[in-house]
GROMACS .gro file of C-alpha atoms in nm:
model
  140
    1MET     CA    1   1.498  -1.715   1.992
    2SER     CA    2   1.380  -1.874   1.672
    3TYR     CA    3   1.252  -1.784   1.329
    4ARG     CA    4   0.968  -1.888   1.101
    5LEU     CA    5   1.022  -1.963   0.734
    6ARG     CA    6   0.738  -1.960   0.482
    7LEU     CA    7   0.806  -2.081   0.129
    8ASP     CA    8   0.581  -1.982  -0.161
    9GLN     CA    9   0.655  -2.147  -0.494
   10GLU     CA   10   0.594  -1.893  -0.769
   11PRO     CA   11   0.614  -1.988  -1.139
   12ALA     CA   12   0.946  -1.805  -1.190
   13TYR     CA   13   1.108  -1.831  -0.844
   14LEU     CA   14   1.082  -1.951  -0.485
   15HIS     CA   15   0.972  -1.678  -0.242
   16ALA     CA   16   1.109  -1.727   0.111
   17ILE     CA   17   0.964  -1.507   0.387
   18VAL     CA   18   1.152  -1.513   0.716
   19THR     CA   19   1.016  -1.372   1.042
   20GLY     CA   20   1.141  -1.391   1.399
   21HIS     CA   21   1.438  -1.266   1.596
   22ASN     CA   22   1.747  -1.127   1.419
   23SER     CA   23   2.055  -1.322   1.524
   24ARG     CA   24   2.358  -1.470   1.354
   25GLU     CA   25   2.233  -1.819   1.438
   26ASN     CA   26   1.887  -1.759   1.290
   27VAL     CA   27   2.022  -1.606   0.969
   28THR     CA   28   2.269  -1.893   0.926
   29ARG     CA   29   1.998  -2.151   0.993
   30TYR     CA   30   1.735  -2.004   0.762
   31LEU     CA   31   1.986  -1.962   0.477
   32GLU     CA   32   2.082  -2.329   0.509
   33GLU     CA   33   1.716  -2.434   0.521
   34ILE     CA   34   1.645  -2.232   0.205
   35ARG     CA   35   1.952  -2.379   0.032
   36ARG     CA   36   1.829  -2.733   0.104
   37GLU     CA   37   1.481  -2.647  -0.027
   38CYS     CA   38   1.619  -2.498  -0.347
   39ALA     CA   39   1.833  -2.808  -0.404
   40ALA     CA   40   1.538  -3.041  -0.340
   41ARG     CA   41   1.308  -2.842  -0.572
   42GLY     CA   42   1.563  -2.777  -0.844
   43CYS     CA   43   1.502  -2.406  -0.792
   44ARG     CA   44   1.750  -2.166  -0.957
   45ARG     CA   45   1.583  -1.832  -0.874
   46LEU     CA   46   1.507  -1.716  -0.522
   47LEU     CA   47   1.351  -1.418  -0.347
   48ILE     CA   48   1.441  -1.385   0.021
   49GLU     CA   49   1.218  -1.145   0.215
   50GLU     CA   50   1.377  -1.104   0.557
   51ARG     CA   51   1.154  -0.960   0.829
   52LEU     CA   52   1.366  -1.034   1.136
   53GLU     CA   53   1.322  -0.809   1.439
   54GLY     CA   54   1.590  -0.680   1.674
   55PRO     CA   55   1.932  -0.520   1.653
   56ARG     CA   56   2.114  -0.549   1.322
   57LEU     CA   57   2.415  -0.779   1.300
   58GLY     CA   58   2.769  -0.643   1.322
   59THR     CA   59   3.019  -0.614   1.039
   60MET     CA   60   3.203  -0.939   1.107
   61ASP     CA   61   2.878  -1.135   1.143
   62VAL     CA   62   2.752  -0.997   0.810
   63PHE     CA   63   3.086  -1.075   0.642
   64ASP     CA   64   3.105  -1.428   0.783
   65ILE     CA   65   2.745  -1.515   0.693
   66ALA     CA   66   2.775  -1.379   0.338
   67ALA     CA   67   3.107  -1.553   0.279
   68ASP     CA   68   2.982  -1.883   0.420
   69ALA     CA   69   2.656  -1.872   0.222
   70SER     CA   70   2.852  -1.810  -0.096
   71GLY     CA   71   3.057  -2.123  -0.045
   72ARG     CA   72   2.757  -2.342   0.036
   73THR     CA   73   2.552  -2.252  -0.271
   74ASP     CA   74   2.829  -2.296  -0.528
   75GLY     CA   75   2.647  -2.316  -0.862
   76LEU     CA   76   2.310  -2.410  -0.711
   77LEU     CA   77   2.137  -2.076  -0.766
   78GLY     CA   78   2.132  -1.856  -1.073
   79ALA     CA   79   1.970  -1.548  -0.917
   80ILE     CA   80   1.891  -1.436  -0.563
   81ALA     CA   81   1.688  -1.123  -0.491
   82TYR     CA   82   1.724  -1.019  -0.126
   83VAL     CA   83   1.505  -0.775   0.067
   84ASP     CA   84   1.563  -0.696   0.435
   85VAL     CA   85   1.261  -0.484   0.526
   86ASN     CA   86   1.420  -0.380   0.858
   87ALA     CA   87   1.771  -0.301   0.733
   88ASP     CA   88   1.921   0.041   0.788
   89GLY     CA   89   2.219   0.200   0.624
   90GLY     CA   90   2.449   0.016   0.387
   91TRP     CA   91   2.487  -0.318   0.563
   92MET     CA   92   2.293  -0.510   0.301
   93GLY     CA   93   2.502  -0.353   0.026
   94PHE     CA   94   2.811  -0.468   0.216
   95ALA     CA   95   2.671  -0.823   0.241
   96GLU     CA   96   2.587  -0.814  -0.131
   97ASN     CA   97   2.943  -0.710  -0.219
   98VAL     CA   98   3.094  -0.988  -0.006
   99ALA     CA   99   2.866  -1.250  -0.164
  100VAL     CA  100   2.906  -1.126  -0.523
  101ASN     CA  101   3.285  -1.113  -0.485
  102ARG     CA  102   3.267  -1.483  -0.393
  103GLY     CA  103   3.051  -1.573  -0.694
  104LEU     CA  104   2.703  -1.572  -0.538
  105PRO     CA  105   2.451  -1.415  -0.781
  106VAL     CA  106   2.267  -1.192  -0.535
  107ARG     CA  107   2.117  -0.844  -0.561
  108VAL     CA  108   1.976  -0.644  -0.273
  109PHE     CA  109   1.651  -0.455  -0.324
  110ALA     CA  110   1.471  -0.191  -0.118
  111SER     CA  111   1.129  -0.347  -0.184
  112VAL     CA  112   0.972  -0.683  -0.256
  113ALA     CA  113   0.802  -0.534  -0.562
  114ASP     CA  114   1.138  -0.434  -0.713
  115ALA     CA  115   1.286  -0.776  -0.636
  116LYS     CA  116   0.991  -0.956  -0.798
  117LYS     CA  117   1.015  -0.734  -1.106
  118TRP     CA  118   1.384  -0.818  -1.147
  119LEU     CA  119   1.324  -1.192  -1.113
  120LEU     CA  120   1.031  -1.184  -1.355
  121ASN     CA  121   1.239  -0.990  -1.608
  122LEU     CA  122   1.512  -1.255  -1.583
  123GLN     CA  123   1.253  -1.528  -1.631
  124SER     CA  124   1.092  -1.363  -1.933
  125ALA     CA  125   1.435  -1.301  -2.087
  126GLY     CA  126   1.535  -1.661  -2.014
  127SER     CA  127   1.861  -1.547  -1.860
  128GLU     CA  128   2.060  -1.540  -1.542
  129PRO     CA  129   2.227  -1.223  -1.415
  130ASP     CA  130   2.586  -1.149  -1.499
  131ALA     CA  131   2.823  -1.204  -1.209
  132PRO     CA  132   2.948  -0.981  -1.073
  133ALA     CA  133   2.643  -0.763  -1.116
  134ASP     CA  134   2.679  -0.439  -1.309
  135ALA     CA  135   2.702  -0.098  -1.147
  136SER     CA  136   2.346  -0.003  -1.246
  137ARG     CA  137   2.186  -0.254  -1.010
  138PRO     CA  138   1.947  -0.133  -0.742
  139ARG     CA  139   2.103  -0.058  -0.405
  140ARG     CA  140   1.981   0.019  -0.056
   0.00000   0.00000   0.00000
C-alpha cells in the first residue's frame, strides 16, 4: 500500500503530514521524500506528523530506519520534531535514541501542539537543539 505526504511551509519550519499504511517501505520512502524537500527548500527545521495506520513496525525495522535516516541527513537538518499519533509504548523513544546517538537532531513528542511549541521556541531563540538532547526533553 502507499502513503500520502502533505507539506505545509510554516514561517519557522516545514510541517510534513503523512497518512496511509504503516510499513517499512512507506516510512523509508516518505523520510527520503521529506529529506529531498528540505534540501531543495533549504529547510533546517522540520515537524513530521505521522498518521500511518496498521500494525507498528518491529524493533529491527525501527532500528534500521532510524539508523539509515541519520546517515542520509548528515548536517542537513538542525531540528526535527516527530509525532506519531498512532504509536504505542516506547518504540518512538527507541527510534529517537537510535537517531540521536547517530547525530540526528530529533525529538519525539506526544502531540503536534508540543512539537510546534518546541520548534517555535527554537526559532525565537535563534538556536538549534543541543545534540544529543538533554534528559529533560519530552518523551512518549
